[in-house]
Short mmCIF file of C-alpha atoms and ligand atoms in Angstrom, two decimals:
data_model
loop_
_atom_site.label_atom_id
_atom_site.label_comp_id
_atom_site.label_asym_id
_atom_site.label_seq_id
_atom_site.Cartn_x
_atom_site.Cartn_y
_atom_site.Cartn_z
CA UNK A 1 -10.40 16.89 -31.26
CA UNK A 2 -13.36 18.07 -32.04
CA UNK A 3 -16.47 15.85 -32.20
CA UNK A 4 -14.63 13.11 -30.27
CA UNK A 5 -17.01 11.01 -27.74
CA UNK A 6 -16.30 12.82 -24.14
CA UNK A 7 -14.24 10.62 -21.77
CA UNK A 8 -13.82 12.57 -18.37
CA UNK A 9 -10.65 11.11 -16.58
CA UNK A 10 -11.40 10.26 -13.01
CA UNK A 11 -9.08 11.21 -10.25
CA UNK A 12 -8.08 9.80 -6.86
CA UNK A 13 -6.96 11.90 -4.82
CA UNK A 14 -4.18 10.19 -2.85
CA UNK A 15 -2.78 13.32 -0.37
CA UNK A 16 -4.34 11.52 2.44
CA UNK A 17 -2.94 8.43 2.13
CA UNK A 18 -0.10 7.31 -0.27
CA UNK A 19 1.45 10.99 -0.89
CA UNK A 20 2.48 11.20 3.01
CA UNK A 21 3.27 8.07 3.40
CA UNK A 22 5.53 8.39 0.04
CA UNK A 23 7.41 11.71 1.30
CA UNK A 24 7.03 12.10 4.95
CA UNK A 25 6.46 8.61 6.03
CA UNK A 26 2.68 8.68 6.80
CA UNK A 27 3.41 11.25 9.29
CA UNK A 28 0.05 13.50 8.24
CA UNK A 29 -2.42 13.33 11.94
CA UNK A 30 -5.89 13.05 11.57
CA UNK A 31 -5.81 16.63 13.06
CA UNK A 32 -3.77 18.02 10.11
CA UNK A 33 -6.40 16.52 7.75
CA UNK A 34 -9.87 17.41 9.56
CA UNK A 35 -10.30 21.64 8.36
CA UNK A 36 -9.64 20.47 5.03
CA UNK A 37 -11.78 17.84 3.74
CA UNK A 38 -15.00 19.76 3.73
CA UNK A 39 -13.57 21.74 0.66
CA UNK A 40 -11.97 18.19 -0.52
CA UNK A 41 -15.36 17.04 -0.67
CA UNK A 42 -16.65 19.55 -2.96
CA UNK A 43 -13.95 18.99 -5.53
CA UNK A 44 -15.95 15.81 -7.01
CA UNK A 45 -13.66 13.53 -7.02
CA UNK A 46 -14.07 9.67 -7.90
CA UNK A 47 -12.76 9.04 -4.75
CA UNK A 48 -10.06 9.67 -1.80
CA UNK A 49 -7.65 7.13 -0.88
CA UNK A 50 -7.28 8.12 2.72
CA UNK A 51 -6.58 4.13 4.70
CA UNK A 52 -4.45 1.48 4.66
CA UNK A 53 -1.14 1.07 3.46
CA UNK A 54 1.01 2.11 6.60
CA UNK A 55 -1.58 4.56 7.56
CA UNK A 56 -2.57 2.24 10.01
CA UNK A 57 0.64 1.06 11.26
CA UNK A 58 2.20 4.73 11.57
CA UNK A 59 -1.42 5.97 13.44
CA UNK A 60 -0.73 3.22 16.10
CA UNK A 61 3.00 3.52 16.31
CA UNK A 62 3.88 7.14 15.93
CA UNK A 63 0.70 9.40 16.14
CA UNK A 64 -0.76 7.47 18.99
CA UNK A 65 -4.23 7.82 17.50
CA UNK A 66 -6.67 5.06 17.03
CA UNK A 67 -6.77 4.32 12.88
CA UNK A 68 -10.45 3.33 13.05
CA UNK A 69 -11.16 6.58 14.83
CA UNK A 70 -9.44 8.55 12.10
CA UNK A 71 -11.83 6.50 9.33
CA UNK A 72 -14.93 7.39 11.58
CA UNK A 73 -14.19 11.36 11.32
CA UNK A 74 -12.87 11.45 8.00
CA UNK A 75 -16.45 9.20 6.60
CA UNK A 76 -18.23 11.86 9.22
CA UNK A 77 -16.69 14.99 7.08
CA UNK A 78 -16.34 13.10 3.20
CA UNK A 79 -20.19 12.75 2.61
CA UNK A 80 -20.12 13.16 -1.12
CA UNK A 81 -16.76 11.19 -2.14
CA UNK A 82 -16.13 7.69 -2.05
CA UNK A 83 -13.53 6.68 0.48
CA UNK A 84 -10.60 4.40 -0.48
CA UNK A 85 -7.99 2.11 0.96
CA UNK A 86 -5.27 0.31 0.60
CA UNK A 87 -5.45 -3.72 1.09
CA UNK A 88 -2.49 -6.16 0.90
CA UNK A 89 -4.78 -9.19 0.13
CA UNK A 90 -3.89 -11.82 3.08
CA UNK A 91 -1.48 -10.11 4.94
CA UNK A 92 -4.40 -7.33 5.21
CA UNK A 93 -2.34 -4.01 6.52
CA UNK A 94 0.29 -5.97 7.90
CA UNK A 95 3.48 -8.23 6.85
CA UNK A 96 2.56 -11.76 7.38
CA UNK A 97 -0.56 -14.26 6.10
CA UNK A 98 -3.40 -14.31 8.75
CA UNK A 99 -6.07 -16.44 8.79
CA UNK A 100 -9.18 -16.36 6.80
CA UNK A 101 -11.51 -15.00 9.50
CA UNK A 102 -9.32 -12.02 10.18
CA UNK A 103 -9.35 -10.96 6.72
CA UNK A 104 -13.29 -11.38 6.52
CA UNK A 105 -13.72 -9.47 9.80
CA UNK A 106 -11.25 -6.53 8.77
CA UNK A 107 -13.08 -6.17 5.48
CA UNK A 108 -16.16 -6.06 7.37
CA UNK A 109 -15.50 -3.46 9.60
CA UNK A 110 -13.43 -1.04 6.86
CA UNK A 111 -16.90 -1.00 4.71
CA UNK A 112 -18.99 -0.69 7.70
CA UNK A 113 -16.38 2.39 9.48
CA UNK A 114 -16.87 4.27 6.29
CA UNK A 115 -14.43 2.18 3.18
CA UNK A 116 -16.22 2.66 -0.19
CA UNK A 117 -13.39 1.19 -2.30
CA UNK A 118 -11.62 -1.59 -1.25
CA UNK A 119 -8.48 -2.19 -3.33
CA UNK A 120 -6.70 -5.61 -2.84
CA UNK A 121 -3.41 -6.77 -4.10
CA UNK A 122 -0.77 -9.42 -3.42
CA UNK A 123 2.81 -9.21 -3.51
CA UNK A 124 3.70 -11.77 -6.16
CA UNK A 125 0.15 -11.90 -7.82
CA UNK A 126 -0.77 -14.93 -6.56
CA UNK A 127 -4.73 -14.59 -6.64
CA UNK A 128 -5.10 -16.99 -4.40
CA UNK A 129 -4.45 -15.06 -1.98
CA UNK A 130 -6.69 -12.27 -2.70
CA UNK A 131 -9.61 -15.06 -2.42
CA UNK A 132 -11.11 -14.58 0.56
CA UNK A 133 -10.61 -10.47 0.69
CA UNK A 134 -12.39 -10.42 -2.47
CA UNK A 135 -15.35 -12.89 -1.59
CA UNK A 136 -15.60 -11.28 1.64
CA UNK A 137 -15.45 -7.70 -0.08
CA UNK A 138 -18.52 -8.67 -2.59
CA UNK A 139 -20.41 -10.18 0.49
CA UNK A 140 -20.59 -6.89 2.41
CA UNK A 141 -20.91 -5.18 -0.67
CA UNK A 142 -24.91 -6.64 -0.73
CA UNK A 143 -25.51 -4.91 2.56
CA UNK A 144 -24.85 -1.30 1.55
CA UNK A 145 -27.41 0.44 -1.28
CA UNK A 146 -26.49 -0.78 -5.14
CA UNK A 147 -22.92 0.80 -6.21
CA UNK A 148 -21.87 2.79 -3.14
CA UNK A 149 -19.02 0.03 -2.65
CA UNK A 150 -16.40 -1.54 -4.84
CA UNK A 151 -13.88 -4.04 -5.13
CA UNK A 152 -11.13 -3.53 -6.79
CA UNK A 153 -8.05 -5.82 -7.88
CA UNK A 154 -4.55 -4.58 -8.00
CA UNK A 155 -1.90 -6.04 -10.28
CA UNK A 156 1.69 -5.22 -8.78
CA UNK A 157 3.42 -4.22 -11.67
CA UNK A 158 6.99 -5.00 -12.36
CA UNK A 159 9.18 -6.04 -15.05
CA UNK A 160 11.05 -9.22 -16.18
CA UNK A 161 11.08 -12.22 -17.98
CA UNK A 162 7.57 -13.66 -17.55
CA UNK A 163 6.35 -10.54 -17.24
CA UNK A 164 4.49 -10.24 -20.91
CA UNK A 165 1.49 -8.51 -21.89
CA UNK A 166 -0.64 -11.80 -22.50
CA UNK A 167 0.62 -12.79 -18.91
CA UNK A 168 -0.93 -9.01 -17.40
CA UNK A 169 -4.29 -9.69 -20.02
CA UNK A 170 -4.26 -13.46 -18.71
CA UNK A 171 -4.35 -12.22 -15.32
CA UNK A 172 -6.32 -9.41 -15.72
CA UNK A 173 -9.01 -12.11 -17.06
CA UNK A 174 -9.12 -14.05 -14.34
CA UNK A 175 -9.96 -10.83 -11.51
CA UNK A 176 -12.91 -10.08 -13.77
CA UNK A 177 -13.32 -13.54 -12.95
CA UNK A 178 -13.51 -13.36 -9.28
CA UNK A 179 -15.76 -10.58 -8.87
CA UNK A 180 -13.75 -7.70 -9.08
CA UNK A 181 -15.36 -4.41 -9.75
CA UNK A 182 -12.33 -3.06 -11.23
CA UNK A 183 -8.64 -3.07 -12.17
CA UNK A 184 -5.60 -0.82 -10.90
CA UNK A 185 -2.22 -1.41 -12.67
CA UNK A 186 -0.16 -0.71 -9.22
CA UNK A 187 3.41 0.26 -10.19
CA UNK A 188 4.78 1.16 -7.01
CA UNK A 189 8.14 1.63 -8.38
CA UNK A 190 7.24 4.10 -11.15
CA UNK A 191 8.62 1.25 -13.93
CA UNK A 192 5.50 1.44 -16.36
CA UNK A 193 7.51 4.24 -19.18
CA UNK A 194 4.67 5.98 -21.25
CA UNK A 195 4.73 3.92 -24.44
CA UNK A 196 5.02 0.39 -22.47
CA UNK A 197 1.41 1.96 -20.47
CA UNK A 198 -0.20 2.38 -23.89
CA UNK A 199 0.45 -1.48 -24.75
CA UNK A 200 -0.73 -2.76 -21.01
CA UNK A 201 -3.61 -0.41 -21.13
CA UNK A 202 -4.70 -1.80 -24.34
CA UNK A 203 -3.95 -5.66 -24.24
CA UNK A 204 -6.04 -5.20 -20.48
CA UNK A 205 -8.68 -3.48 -21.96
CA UNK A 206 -8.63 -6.03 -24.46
CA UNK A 207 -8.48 -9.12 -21.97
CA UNK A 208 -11.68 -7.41 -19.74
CA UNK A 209 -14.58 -4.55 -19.52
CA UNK A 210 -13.89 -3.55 -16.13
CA UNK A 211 -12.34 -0.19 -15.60
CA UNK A 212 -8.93 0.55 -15.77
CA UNK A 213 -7.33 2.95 -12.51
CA UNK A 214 -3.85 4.11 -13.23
CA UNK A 215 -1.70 3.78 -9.87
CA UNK A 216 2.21 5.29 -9.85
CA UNK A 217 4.94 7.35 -8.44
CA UNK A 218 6.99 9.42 -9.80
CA UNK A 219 10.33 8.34 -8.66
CA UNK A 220 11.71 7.70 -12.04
CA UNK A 221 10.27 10.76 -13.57
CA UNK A 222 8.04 9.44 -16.36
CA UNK A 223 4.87 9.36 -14.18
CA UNK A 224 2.84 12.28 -15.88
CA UNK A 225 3.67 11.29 -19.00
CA UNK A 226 2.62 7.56 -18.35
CA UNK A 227 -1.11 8.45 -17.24
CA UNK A 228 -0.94 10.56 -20.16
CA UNK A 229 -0.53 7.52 -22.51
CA UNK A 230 -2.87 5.66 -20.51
CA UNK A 231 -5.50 7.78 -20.42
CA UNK A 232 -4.95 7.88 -24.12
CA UNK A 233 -4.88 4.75 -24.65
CA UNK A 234 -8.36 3.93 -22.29
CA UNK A 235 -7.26 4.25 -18.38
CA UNK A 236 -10.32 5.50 -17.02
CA UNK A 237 -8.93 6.50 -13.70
CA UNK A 238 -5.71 7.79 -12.65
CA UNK A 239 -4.14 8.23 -9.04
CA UNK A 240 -2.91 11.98 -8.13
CA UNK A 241 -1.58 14.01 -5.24
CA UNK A 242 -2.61 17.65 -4.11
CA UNK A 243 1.00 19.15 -5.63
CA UNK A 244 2.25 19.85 -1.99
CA UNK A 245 2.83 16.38 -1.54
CA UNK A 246 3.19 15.33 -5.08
CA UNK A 247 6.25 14.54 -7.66
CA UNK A 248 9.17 12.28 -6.13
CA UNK A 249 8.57 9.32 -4.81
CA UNK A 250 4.97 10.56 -4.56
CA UNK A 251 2.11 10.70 -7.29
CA UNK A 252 2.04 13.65 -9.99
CA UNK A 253 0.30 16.39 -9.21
CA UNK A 254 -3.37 16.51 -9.12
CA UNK A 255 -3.61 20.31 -10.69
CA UNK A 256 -0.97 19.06 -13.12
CA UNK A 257 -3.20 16.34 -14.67
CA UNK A 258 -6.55 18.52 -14.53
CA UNK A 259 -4.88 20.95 -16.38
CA UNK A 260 -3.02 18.58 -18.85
CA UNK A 261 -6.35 16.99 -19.99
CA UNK A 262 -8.88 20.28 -20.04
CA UNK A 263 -10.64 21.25 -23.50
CA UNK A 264 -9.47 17.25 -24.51
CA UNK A 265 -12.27 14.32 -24.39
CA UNK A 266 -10.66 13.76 -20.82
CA UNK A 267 -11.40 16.93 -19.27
CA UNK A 268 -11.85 16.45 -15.89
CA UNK A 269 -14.43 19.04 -15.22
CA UNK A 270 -12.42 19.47 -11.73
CA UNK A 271 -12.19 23.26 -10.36
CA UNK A 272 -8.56 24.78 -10.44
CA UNK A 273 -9.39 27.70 -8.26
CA UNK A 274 -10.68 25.14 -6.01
CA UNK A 275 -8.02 22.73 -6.01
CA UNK A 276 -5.61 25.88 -5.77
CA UNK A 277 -7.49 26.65 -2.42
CA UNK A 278 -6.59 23.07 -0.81
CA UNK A 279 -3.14 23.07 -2.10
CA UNK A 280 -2.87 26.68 -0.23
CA UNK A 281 -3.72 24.50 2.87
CA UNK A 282 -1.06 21.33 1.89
CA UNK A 283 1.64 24.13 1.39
CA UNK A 284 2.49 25.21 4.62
CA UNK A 285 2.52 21.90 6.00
CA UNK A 286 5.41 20.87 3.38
CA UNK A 287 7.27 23.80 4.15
CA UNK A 288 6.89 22.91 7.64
CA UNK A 289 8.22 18.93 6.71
CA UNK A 290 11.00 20.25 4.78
CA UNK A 291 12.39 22.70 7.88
CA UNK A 292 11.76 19.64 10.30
CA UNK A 293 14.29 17.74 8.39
CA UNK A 294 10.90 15.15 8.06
CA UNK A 295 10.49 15.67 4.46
CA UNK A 296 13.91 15.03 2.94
CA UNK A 297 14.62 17.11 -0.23
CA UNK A 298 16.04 14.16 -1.77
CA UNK A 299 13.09 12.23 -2.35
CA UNK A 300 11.40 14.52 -4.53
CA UNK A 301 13.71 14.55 -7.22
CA UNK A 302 14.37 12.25 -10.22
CA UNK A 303 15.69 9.04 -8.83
CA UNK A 304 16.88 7.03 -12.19
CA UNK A 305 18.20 4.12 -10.44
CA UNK A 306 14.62 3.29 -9.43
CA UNK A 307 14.35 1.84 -13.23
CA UNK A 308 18.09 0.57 -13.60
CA UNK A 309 17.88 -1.84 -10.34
CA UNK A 310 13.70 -1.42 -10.46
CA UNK A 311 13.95 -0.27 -6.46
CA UNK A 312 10.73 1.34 -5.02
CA UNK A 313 11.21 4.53 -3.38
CA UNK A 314 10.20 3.30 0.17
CA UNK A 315 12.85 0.57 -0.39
CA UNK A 316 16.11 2.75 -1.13
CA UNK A 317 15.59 4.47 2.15
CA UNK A 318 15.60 1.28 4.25
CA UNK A 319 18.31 -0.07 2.35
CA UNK A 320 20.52 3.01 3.50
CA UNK A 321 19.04 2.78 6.81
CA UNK A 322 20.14 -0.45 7.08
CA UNK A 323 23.48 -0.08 6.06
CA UNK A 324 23.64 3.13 7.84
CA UNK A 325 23.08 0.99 11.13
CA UNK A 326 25.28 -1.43 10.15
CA UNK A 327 27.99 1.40 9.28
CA UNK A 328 28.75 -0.59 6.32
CA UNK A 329 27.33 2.77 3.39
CA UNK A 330 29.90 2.40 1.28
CA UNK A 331 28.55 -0.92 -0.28
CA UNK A 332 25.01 0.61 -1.31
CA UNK A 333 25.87 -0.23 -4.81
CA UNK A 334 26.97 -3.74 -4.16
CA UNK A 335 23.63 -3.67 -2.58
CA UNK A 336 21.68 -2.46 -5.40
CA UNK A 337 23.30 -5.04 -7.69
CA UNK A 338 22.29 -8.15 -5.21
CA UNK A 339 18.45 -7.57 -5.04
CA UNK A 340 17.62 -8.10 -8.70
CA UNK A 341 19.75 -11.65 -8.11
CA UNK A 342 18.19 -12.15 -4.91
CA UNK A 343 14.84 -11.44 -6.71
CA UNK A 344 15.69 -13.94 -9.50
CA UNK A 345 16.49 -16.34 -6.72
CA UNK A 346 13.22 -15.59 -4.92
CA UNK A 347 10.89 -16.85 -8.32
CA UNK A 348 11.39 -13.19 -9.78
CA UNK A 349 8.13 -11.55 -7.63
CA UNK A 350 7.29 -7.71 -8.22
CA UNK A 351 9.03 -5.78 -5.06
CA UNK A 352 6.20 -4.43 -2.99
CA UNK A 353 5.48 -4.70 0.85
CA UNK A 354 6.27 -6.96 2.03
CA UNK A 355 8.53 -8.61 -0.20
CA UNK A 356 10.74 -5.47 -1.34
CA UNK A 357 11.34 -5.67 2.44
CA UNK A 358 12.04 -9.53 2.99
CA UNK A 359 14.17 -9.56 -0.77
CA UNK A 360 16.39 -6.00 0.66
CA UNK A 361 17.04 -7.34 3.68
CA UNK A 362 18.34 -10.81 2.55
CA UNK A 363 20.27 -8.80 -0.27
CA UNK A 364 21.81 -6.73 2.40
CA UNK A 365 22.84 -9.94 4.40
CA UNK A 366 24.42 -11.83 1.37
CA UNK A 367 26.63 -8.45 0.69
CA UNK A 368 27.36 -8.10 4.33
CA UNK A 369 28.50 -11.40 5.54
CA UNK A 370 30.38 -12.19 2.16
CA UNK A 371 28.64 -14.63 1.20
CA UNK A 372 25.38 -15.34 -0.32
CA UNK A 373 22.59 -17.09 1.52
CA UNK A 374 25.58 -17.21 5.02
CA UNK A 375 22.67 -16.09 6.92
CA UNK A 376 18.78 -16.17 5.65
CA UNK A 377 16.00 -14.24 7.18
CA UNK A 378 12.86 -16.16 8.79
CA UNK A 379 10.88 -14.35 6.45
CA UNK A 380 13.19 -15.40 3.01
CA UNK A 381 12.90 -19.08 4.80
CA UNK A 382 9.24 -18.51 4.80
CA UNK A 383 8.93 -17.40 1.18
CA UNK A 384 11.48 -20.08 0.07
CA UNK A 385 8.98 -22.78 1.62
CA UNK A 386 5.88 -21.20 -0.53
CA UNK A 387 4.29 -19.71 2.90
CA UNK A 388 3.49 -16.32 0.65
CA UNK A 389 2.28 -18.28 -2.02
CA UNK A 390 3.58 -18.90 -5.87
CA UNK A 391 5.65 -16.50 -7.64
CA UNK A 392 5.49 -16.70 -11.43
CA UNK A 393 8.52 -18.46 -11.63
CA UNK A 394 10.26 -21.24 -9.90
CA UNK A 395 12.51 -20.68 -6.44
CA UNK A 396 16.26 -21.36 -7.69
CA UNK A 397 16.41 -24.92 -6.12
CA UNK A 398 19.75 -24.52 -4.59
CA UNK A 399 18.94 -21.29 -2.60
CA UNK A 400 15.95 -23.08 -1.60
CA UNK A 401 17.52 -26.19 -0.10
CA UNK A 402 20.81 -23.87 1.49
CA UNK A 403 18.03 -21.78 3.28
CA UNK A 404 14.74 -24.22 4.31
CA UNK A 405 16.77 -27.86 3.71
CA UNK A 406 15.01 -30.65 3.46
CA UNK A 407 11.49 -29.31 4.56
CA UNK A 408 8.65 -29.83 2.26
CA UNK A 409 7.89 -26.46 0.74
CA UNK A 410 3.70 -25.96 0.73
CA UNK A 411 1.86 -25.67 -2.76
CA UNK A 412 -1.43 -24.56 -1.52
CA UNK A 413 -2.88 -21.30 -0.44
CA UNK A 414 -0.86 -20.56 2.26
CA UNK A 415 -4.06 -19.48 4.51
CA UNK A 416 -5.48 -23.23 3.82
CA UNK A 417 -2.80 -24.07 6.63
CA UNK A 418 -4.02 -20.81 9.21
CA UNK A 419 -6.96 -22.34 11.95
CA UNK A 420 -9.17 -19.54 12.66
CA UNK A 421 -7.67 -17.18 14.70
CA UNK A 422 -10.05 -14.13 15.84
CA UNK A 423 -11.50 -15.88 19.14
CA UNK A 424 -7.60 -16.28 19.85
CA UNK A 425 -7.00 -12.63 19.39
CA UNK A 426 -10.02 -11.67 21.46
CA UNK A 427 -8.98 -13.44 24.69
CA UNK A 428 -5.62 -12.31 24.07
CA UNK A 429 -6.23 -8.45 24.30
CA UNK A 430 -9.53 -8.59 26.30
CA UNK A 431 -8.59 -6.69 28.90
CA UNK A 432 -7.88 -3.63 26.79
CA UNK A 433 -11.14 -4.11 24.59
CA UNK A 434 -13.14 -0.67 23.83
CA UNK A 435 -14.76 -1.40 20.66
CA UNK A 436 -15.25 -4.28 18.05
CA UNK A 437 -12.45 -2.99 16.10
CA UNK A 438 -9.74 -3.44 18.61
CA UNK A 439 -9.34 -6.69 18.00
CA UNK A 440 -8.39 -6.51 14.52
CA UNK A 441 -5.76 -3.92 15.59
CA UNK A 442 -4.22 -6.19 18.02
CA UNK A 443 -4.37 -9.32 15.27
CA UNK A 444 -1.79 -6.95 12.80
CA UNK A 445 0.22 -5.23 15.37
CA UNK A 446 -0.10 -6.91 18.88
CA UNK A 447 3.03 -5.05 20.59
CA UNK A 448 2.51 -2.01 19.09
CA UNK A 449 -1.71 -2.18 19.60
CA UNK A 450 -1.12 -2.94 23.27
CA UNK A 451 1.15 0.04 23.72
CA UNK A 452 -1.18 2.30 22.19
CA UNK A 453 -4.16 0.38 24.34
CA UNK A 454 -1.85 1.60 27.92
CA UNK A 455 -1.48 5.02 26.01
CA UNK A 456 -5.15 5.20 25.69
CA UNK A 457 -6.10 4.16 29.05
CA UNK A 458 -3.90 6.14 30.23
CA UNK A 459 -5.36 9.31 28.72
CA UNK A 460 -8.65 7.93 29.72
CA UNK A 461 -7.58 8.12 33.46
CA UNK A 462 -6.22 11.55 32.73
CA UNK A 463 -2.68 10.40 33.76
CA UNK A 464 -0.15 12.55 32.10
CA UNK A 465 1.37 9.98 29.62
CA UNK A 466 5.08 12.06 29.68
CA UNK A 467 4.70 10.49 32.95
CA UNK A 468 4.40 6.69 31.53
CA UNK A 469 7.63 4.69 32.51
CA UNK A 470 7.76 3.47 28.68
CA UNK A 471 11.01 1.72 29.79
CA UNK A 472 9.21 -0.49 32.16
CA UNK A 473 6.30 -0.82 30.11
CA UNK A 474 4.44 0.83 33.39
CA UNK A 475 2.23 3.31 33.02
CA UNK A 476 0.79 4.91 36.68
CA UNK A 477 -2.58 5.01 37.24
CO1 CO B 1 1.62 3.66 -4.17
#
């Protein structure tokens, strides 16, 4: 390889963000992260994805810690490495479209709580609906000094029919088009094989000049080799987790790919000794996950079914919750078979949050109840009357009228049809108000803000919250 022209593969470090949520389901506390990102910081990586995602969800929910909070102190230790998160275009961290001033004001306050890289995707690539994130990414962008924030554009990768290489490069085209900074080939499901990555690498890099990020998991067990055909064939930045929380349905290992690519053009220039001295600090805290029962063995094997019915990880397990609840295991497989029919139904989207969720469930009614479409979910009646926007290919018209009738399905961007809806949100949580950002927490999760709100005043007062009447919603004062 000598005399080659040096390439250095850039990393994202992912531990923070996707890897937990991927094995021990965004369980990591701010706490647990705080003594080690000083050394983090001195790794030089292109950046850490840290937010977003369910990070936010889980902090509110489970941890009982404020999500902006957790941005603050991470930006406060991080002062060399770009920050990253996770953005589902209009639905912003939740599950359903909001309107347009929610998504500006979220933006807004990511960037200005400490968000260097904003990556945006939607759910069946409609770009529409990345719009408005993306306009109001490049309009903050102006206030911070020249390349310290960047927009990037996610393509949620799947397979099927339409899905051709000149429909990725097509695509691909038009985000350079909007404004995006960049370009991350998001295969959530670990679908992209290695030889299939050299091919979308190249007809992308052929299609635009923006930078290419490598995004997967390693659920089918082809991920390492994947980036390693990528970065081959041009990638210029690939996604990895600290190995603790790496492999499975998780990212490949961080050390793994430094080491693969050293003494190549690619080299990394990354430490290993270093990197060995954070994954000393990620170890115990596996260990820990596996004894707890938290971090389920299972998950970090080879899970081949994840190609044959093209599953993500995250969606398996709440398949077999669901049929778990519904004590109805034993038809998993009948299961399996129904989403890729329910996705062909559904105008063949990729399966990412939220529609793997709204496409399993539906697939798990139509085995349970016998027969197809008995029962349909608000959200598959949403989808079905174009309120998440346009798949690539047509609803199957019969499905369509057996779930939504005769109602007039919507062709525009959904969020055309959304008044504004901040001012709303602010009167409606005012009384729990503490900072700016509160109000965007209450506009994704209202319940589940509101609880944590009580929680919070509650620890404010220094009332014992063990103490909290959670069954009557009454917390004593
Ligand atoms: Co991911």
């Amino acid at each position: 390889m000598a005399g080659q022209v040096k390439k250095p593969v850039k990393i994202t470090e992912t531990v923070l963000r996707d890897a937990h949520q991927s094995l021990i389901a965004t369980r990591m506390t701010t706490e647990q992260m705080l003594p080690i990102i000083d050394k983090m910081d001195k790794v030089g990586y292109h950046s850490v994805e840290c937010w977003g995602g369910a990070t936010f969800d889980a902090s509110l929910r489970f941890l009982k810690e404020d999500p902006w909070e957790r941005l603050r102190k991470l930006r406060a230790g991080f002062k060399n490495t770009k920050l990253q998160m996770l953005f589902r275009g209009q639905n912003i961290l939740g599950y359903n479209h909001y309107a347009d001033d929610v998504v500006e004001y979220f933006v807004e306050k990511s960037m200005y709580n400490g968000i260097d890289i904003i990556r945006i995707f939607d759910c069946f690539n409609d770009l529409r609906n990345l719009k408005t994130a993306v306009s109001a990414s490049n309009r903050e962008k102006k206030k911070y000094p020249n390349g310290q924030k960047e927009v990037q554009v996610a393509l949620s990768y799947t397979l099927g029919e339409a899905y051709t290489l000149d429909y990725w490069k097509d695509t691909a085209k038009r985000i350079e088009d909007m404004g995006a900074d960049s370009i991350c080939i998001k295969d959530m499901a670990g679908l992209l094989v290695p030889y299939q990555a050299t091919e979308l690498v190249e007809a992308l890099k052929a299609g635009t000049k923006l930078p290419i990020q490598m995004h997967t998991h390693y659920t089918s067990g082809v991920a390492s080799m994947t980036y390693l055909k990528a970065v081959e064939a041009g990638a210029d930045i690939i996604d990895t987790a600290m190995s603790p929380f790496s492999m499975g349905t998780s990212q490949p290992a961080t050390e793994v790919m430094v080491e693969t690519f050293k003494g190549s053009p690619y080299d990394t220039g990354l430490d290993q000794n270093l990197l060995a001295e954070i994954a000393d600090y990620f170890r115990p805290m596996q260990e820990e996950a596996l004894k707890s029962g938290l971090l389920n063995p299972k998950v970090m094997g080879v899970n081949i079914k994840t190609l044959l019915y093209q599953v993500p990880g995250g969606m398996l397990s709440n398949l077999v919750s669901q049929l778990k609840e519904a004590k109805q295991e034993d038809k998993y497989y009948q299961v399996l078979e129904e989403i890729p029919r329910v996705r062909k139904d559904f105008g063949e989207p990729p399966l990412v949050t939220p529609s793997s969720q709204i496409v399993g469930t539906q697939a798990v009614l139509n085995v349970l109840q016998g027969e197809r479409y008995k029962m349909v979910t608000k959200e598959s009646k949403k989808v079905l009357a174009g309120e998440f926007g346009e798949t690539v290919k047509p609803f199957n018209p019969e499905v369509q009228k057996k779930a939504i009738g005769d109602t007039k399905p919507i062709t525009c961007r959904p969020a055309d049809l959304i008044e504004p809806e901040l001012e709303k949100f602010r009167k409606e949580c005012a009384e729990w108000i503490q900072q700016d950002e509160d109000v965007l927490s209450y506009a994704l999760f209202p319940q589940v803000a509101t609880e944590f709100f009580k929680y919070r005043a509650a620890q404010q007062s220094k009332v014992d919250p063990t103490l909290a009447d959670t069954v009557n919603k009454a917390y004593p004062v």
